[in-house]
PDB file of C-alpha atoms in Angstrom:
ATOM      1  CA  MET A  26       4.339  -0.591  -6.079  1.00 48.00           C
ATOM      2  CA  SER A  27       3.712  -1.029  -2.346  1.00 62.00           C
ATOM      3  CA  ARG A  28       6.471  -0.093   0.241  1.00 83.00           C
ATOM      4  CA  ILE A  29       6.416  -0.311   3.766  1.00 90.00           C
ATOM      5  CA  THR A  30       8.783   1.497   6.164  1.00 92.00           C
ATOM      6  CA  THR A  31       8.668   2.532   9.835  1.00 95.00           C
ATOM      7  CA  HIS A  32      10.861   4.657  12.297  1.00 96.00           C
ATOM      8  CA  VAL A  33      11.008   4.404  16.012  1.00 98.00           C
ATOM      9  CA  LEU A  34      11.432   7.478  18.049  1.00 98.00           C
ATOM     10  CA  ASP A  35      12.144   7.194  21.880  1.00 98.00           C
ATOM     11  CA  THR A  36      10.184   9.684  23.367  1.00 97.00           C
ATOM     12  CA  SER A  37      11.662   9.214  26.550  1.00 95.00           C
ATOM     13  CA  ARG A  38      15.072  10.318  25.609  1.00 96.00           C
ATOM     14  CA  GLY A  39      14.315  12.399  22.587  1.00 97.00           C
ATOM     15  CA  ILE A  40      16.480  10.300  20.158  1.00 97.00           C
ATOM     16  CA  PRO A  41      15.896   7.590  17.332  1.00 98.00           C
ATOM     17  CA  ALA A  42      15.496   3.907  18.747  1.00 98.00           C
ATOM     18  CA  THR A  43      18.887   2.236  17.307  1.00 97.00           C
ATOM     19  CA  GLY A  44      18.835  -1.427  17.068  1.00 97.00           C
ATOM     20  CA  ILE A  45      15.339  -2.458  17.543  1.00 98.00           C
ATOM     21  CA  PRO A  46      14.019  -5.607  15.298  1.00 97.00           C
ATOM     22  CA  VAL A  47      10.793  -5.011  13.230  1.00 97.00           C
ATOM     23  CA  ILE A  48       9.189  -7.702  11.472  1.00 97.00           C
ATOM     24  CA  LEU A  49       6.314  -7.429   8.989  1.00 96.00           C
ATOM     25  CA  PHE A  50       3.789 -10.083   8.476  1.00 97.00           C
ATOM     26  CA  MET A  51       0.693 -10.312   6.362  1.00 96.00           C
ATOM     27  CA  GLU A  52      -2.803 -11.902   7.177  1.00 97.00           C
ATOM     28  CA  SER A  53      -3.632 -15.119   5.232  1.00 95.00           C
ATOM     29  CA  ASP A  54      -6.478 -17.307   6.248  1.00 94.00           C
ATOM     30  CA  HIS A  55      -6.485 -16.242   9.676  1.00 94.00           C
ATOM     31  CA  HIS A  56      -2.712 -16.736  10.277  1.00 97.00           C
ATOM     32  CA  TRP A  57       0.126 -14.323   9.976  1.00 98.00           C
ATOM     33  CA  ILE A  58       3.041 -14.967   7.315  1.00 96.00           C
ATOM     34  CA  GLU A  59       6.405 -13.055   7.923  1.00 96.00           C
ATOM     35  CA  LEU A  60       7.361 -11.104   4.760  1.00 94.00           C
ATOM     36  CA  GLY A  61      10.414  -9.672   5.906  1.00 93.00           C
ATOM     37  CA  ARG A  62      12.543  -8.133   8.719  1.00 94.00           C
ATOM     38  CA  ASP A  63      15.028  -5.466   9.473  1.00 94.00           C
ATOM     39  CA  VAL A  64      16.634  -3.649  12.468  1.00 96.00           C
ATOM     40  CA  THR A  65      16.275   0.110  13.180  1.00 97.00           C
ATOM     41  CA  LYS A  66      19.527   2.068  12.165  1.00 97.00           C
ATOM     42  CA  GLU A  67      21.000   5.144  13.699  1.00 96.00           C
ATOM     43  CA  ASP A  68      18.122   7.529  12.593  1.00 97.00           C
ATOM     44  CA  GLY A  69      15.363   4.922  13.787  1.00 97.00           C
ATOM     45  CA  ARG A  70      14.241   3.933  10.662  1.00 95.00           C
ATOM     46  CA  ALA A  71      13.894   0.386   9.111  1.00 93.00           C
ATOM     47  CA  GLY A  72      13.072   0.375   5.359  1.00 79.00           C
ATOM     48  CA  ALA A  73      13.796  -2.986   4.154  1.00 78.00           C
ATOM     49  CA  LEU A  74      10.819  -4.942   5.409  1.00 90.00           C
ATOM     50  CA  ALA A  75       9.167  -5.972   1.988  1.00 83.00           C
ATOM     51  CA  ASP A  76      10.304  -6.208  -1.731  1.00 82.00           C
ATOM     52  CA  PRO A  77       9.658  -2.578  -2.914  1.00 77.00           C
ATOM     53  CA  ASP A  78       8.881  -3.833  -6.457  1.00 81.00           C
ATOM     54  CA  VAL A  79       6.209  -6.099  -5.448  1.00 82.00           C
ATOM     55  CA  VAL A  80       2.480  -4.787  -5.095  1.00 83.00           C
ATOM     56  CA  LEU A  81       1.373  -6.032  -1.757  1.00 88.00           C
ATOM     57  CA  PRO A  82      -2.303  -7.441  -1.569  1.00 91.00           C
ATOM     58  CA  ARG A  83      -5.083  -5.649  -0.153  1.00 93.00           C
ATOM     59  CA  GLY A  84      -5.459  -6.811   3.400  1.00 94.00           C
ATOM     60  CA  ASN A  85      -4.322  -6.644   6.955  1.00 96.00           C
ATOM     61  CA  TYR A  86      -0.688  -6.201   7.973  1.00 96.00           C
ATOM     62  CA  LYS A  87       1.251  -6.500  11.215  1.00 97.00           C
ATOM     63  CA  LEU A  88       4.510  -4.767  12.281  1.00 97.00           C
ATOM     64  CA  VAL A  89       6.193  -6.373  15.326  1.00 98.00           C
ATOM     65  CA  PHE A  90       8.828  -4.281  17.095  1.00 98.00           C
ATOM     66  CA  GLU A  91      11.046  -6.303  19.796  1.00 98.00           C
ATOM     67  CA  THR A  92      11.500  -3.557  22.193  1.00 98.00           C
ATOM     68  CA  ARG A  93      12.964  -5.338  25.107  1.00 97.00           C
ATOM     69  CA  PRO A  94      16.425  -5.849  24.227  1.00 96.00           C
ATOM     70  CA  TYR A  95      16.601  -1.894  23.369  1.00 97.00           C
ATOM     71  CA  PHE A  96      15.368  -1.021  26.732  1.00 97.00           C
ATOM     72  CA  GLU A  97      17.590  -3.595  28.677  1.00 96.00           C
ATOM     73  CA  GLN A  98      20.606  -2.142  26.646  1.00 95.00           C
ATOM     74  CA  LYS A  99      19.859   1.294  28.022  1.00 94.00           C
ATOM     75  CA  GLY A 100      19.150  -0.369  31.718  1.00 95.00           C
ATOM     76  CA  THR A 101      15.581   0.814  31.643  1.00 95.00           C
ATOM     77  CA  VAL A 102      12.895  -1.191  33.220  1.00 94.00           C
ATOM     78  CA  ALA A 103       9.719  -1.166  30.617  1.00 95.00           C
ATOM     79  CA  PHE A 104       6.347  -2.180  30.162  1.00 97.00           C
ATOM     80  CA  TYR A 105       6.138  -3.307  26.575  1.00 95.00           C
ATOM     81  CA  PRO A 106       8.697  -5.970  25.668  1.00 96.00           C
ATOM     82  CA  VAL A 107       6.997  -6.216  22.214  1.00 97.00           C
ATOM     83  CA  VAL A 108       4.743  -3.513  20.276  1.00 98.00           C
ATOM     84  CA  GLU A 109       2.422  -4.889  17.373  1.00 98.00           C
ATOM     85  CA  ILE A 110       0.804  -2.561  15.392  1.00 98.00           C
ATOM     86  CA  ILE A 111      -1.684  -4.008  12.939  1.00 97.00           C
ATOM     87  CA  PHE A 112      -3.005  -1.795  10.121  1.00 96.00           C
ATOM     88  CA  HIS A 113      -4.991  -2.134   6.568  1.00 95.00           C
ATOM     89  CA  ILE A 114      -3.437  -1.686   3.416  1.00 92.00           C
ATOM     90  CA  ASN A 115      -6.025  -0.793   0.566  1.00 89.00           C
ATOM     91  CA  SER A 116      -3.957   0.053  -2.400  1.00 80.00           C
ATOM     92  CA  GLY A 117      -0.428  -0.242  -3.599  1.00 76.00           C
ATOM     93  CA  GLU A 118       0.526   3.103  -2.184  1.00 83.00           C
ATOM     94  CA  TYR A 119       3.479   3.839   0.228  1.00 86.00           C
ATOM     95  CA  TYR A 120       2.930   3.100   3.855  1.00 91.00           C
ATOM     96  CA  HIS A 121       5.044   4.386   6.503  1.00 93.00           C
ATOM     97  CA  ILE A 122       4.033   3.349  10.076  1.00 95.00           C
ATOM     98  CA  PRO A 123       6.043   5.146  12.925  1.00 97.00           C
ATOM     99  CA  LEU A 124       6.022   4.134  16.405  1.00 98.00           C
ATOM    100  CA  LEU A 125       6.682   6.821  19.041  1.00 98.00           C
ATOM    101  CA  LEU A 126       7.987   4.677  22.042  1.00 97.00           C
ATOM    102  CA  SER A 127       8.730   5.261  25.975  1.00 97.00           C
ATOM    103  CA  PRO A 128       9.146   2.737  28.515  1.00 97.00           C
ATOM    104  CA  PHE A 129       5.361   2.851  29.527  1.00 97.00           C
ATOM    105  CA  GLY A 130       3.642   3.665  26.487  1.00 97.00           C
ATOM    106  CA  TYR A 131       3.524   3.954  22.860  1.00 98.00           C
ATOM    107  CA  SER A 132       1.637   5.483  19.981  1.00 98.00           C
ATOM    108  CA  THR A 133       1.587   5.180  16.095  1.00 97.00           C
ATOM    109  CA  TYR A 134      -0.034   7.067  13.097  1.00 96.00           C
ATOM    110  CA  ARG A 135       0.163   6.589   9.388  1.00 94.00           C
ATOM    111  CA  GLY A 136       3.151   8.913   8.533  1.00 89.00           C
ATOM    112  CA  SER A 137       4.130  10.488   4.859  1.00 83.00           C
TER     113      SER A 137
END
């Protein structure tokens, strides 16, 4: 089984970022195909991005975080209205890709 999850932490406030739409895509023939979408919950997590019973094939995937509405709701001017994270899956493992977010920067890593 392949499972892809994420969570978003607002590092400028030190809290989980709630209500951010997250979309999962898979690359196929140089095009991106949407696999699923979710919205971050109160703990900043989004886990319903792909069917956990399906083994995702090896390849490139992309998470798109629509951050503009989150920052607008907070009354914060931000530089990144959208964050895209492209990563590669080699096997049917569990993949957790967190996003550490602030109005003028972000970072990510492969979590556990």
